[in-house]
PDB file of C-alpha atoms in Angstrom:
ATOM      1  CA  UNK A 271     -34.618   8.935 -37.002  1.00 57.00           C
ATOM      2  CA  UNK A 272     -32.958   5.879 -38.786  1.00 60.00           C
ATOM      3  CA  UNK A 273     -29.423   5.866 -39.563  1.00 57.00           C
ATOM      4  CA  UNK A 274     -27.889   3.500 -41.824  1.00 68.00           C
ATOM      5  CA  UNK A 275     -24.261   4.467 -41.289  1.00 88.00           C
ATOM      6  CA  UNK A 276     -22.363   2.681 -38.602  1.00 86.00           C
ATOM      7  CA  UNK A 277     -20.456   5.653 -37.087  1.00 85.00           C
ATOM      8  CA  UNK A 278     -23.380   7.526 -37.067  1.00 87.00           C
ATOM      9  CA  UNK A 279     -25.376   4.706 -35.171  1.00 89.00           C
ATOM     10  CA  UNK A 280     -22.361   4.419 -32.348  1.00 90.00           C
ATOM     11  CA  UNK A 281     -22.111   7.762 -31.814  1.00 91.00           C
ATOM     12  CA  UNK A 282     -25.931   8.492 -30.885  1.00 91.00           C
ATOM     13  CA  UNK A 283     -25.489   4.936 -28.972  1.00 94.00           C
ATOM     14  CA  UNK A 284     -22.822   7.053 -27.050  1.00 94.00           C
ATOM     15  CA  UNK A 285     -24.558  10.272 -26.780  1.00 96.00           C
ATOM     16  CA  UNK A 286     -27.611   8.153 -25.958  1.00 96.00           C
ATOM     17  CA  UNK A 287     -25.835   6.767 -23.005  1.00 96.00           C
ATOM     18  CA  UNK A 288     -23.941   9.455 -21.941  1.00 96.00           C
ATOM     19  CA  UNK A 289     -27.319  11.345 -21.240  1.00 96.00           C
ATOM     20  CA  UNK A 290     -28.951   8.814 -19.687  1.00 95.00           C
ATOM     21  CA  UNK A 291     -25.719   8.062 -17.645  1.00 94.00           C
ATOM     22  CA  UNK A 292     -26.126  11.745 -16.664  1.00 93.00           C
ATOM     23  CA  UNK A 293     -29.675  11.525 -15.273  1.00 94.00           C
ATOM     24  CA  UNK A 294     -28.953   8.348 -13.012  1.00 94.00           C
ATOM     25  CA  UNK A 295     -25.693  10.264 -11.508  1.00 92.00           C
ATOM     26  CA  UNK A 296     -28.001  13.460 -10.628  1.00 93.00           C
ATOM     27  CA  UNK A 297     -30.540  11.089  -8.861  1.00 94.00           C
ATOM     28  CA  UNK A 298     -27.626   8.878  -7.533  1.00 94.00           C
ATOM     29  CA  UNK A 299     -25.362  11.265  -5.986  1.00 93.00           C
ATOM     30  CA  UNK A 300     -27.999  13.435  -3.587  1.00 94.00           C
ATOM     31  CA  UNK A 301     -29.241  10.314  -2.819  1.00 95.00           C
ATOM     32  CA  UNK A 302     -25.912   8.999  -1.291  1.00 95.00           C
ATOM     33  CA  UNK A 303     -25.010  12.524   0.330  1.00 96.00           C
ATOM     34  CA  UNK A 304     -28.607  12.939   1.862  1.00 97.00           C
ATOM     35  CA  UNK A 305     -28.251   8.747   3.445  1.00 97.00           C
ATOM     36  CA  UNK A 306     -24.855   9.997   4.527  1.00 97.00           C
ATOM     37  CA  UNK A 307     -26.195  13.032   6.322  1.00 96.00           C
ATOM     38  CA  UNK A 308     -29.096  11.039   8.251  1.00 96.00           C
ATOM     39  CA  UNK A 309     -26.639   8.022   8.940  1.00 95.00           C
ATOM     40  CA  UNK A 310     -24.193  10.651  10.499  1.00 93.00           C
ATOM     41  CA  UNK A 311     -26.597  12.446  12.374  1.00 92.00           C
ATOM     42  CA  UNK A 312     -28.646   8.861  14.100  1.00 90.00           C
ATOM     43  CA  UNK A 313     -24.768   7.587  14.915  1.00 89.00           C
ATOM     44  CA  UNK A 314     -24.336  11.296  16.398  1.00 87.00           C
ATOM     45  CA  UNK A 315     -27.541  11.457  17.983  1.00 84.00           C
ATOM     46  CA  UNK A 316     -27.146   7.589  19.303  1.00 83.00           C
ATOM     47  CA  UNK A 317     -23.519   8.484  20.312  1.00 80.00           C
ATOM     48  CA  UNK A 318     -24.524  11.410  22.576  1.00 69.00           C
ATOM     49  CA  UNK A 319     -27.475   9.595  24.280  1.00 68.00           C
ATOM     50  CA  UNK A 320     -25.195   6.491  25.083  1.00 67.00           C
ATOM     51  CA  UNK A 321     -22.618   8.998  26.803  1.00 67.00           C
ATOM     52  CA  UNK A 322     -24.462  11.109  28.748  1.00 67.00           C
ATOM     53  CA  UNK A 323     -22.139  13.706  30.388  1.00 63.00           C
ATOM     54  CA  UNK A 324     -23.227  17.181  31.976  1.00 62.00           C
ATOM     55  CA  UNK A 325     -20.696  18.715  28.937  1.00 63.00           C
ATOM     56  CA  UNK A 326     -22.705  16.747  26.000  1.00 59.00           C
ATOM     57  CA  UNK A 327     -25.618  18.757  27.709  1.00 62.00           C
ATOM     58  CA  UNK A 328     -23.853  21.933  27.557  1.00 64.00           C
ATOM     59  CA  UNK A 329     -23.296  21.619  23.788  1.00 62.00           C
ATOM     60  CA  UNK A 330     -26.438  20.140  22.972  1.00 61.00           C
ATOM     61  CA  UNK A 331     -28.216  23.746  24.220  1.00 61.00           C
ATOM     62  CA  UNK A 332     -26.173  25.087  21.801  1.00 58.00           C
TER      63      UNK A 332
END
């Protein structure tokens, strides 16, 4: 497809990017909730080993 008009040429340069800006922002976002999840759960995880209490035990079995 060549286009020879210049509006028509920016706007599938916008629609162009706008779909491709799309795609990265569905691989970009899981990928920041999913590192958030694991960091949370190692600083959790590291937390509760580093105080060890009889009560952290309790809620552990749980």
């Amino acid at each position: 497809m060549v286009t020879t008009e210049l509006g028509a040429r920016a706007l599938l340069i916008a629609m162009t990017s706008a779909f491709f800006s799309g795609l990265a922002l569905d691989i970009a976002v899981p990928a920041v909730v999913m590192t958030t999840m694991a960091l949370l759960r190692w600083a959790f995880e590291t937390w509760t080993l580093a105080n060890d209490t009889p009560r952290f035990e309790e809620a552990r079995a749980l």
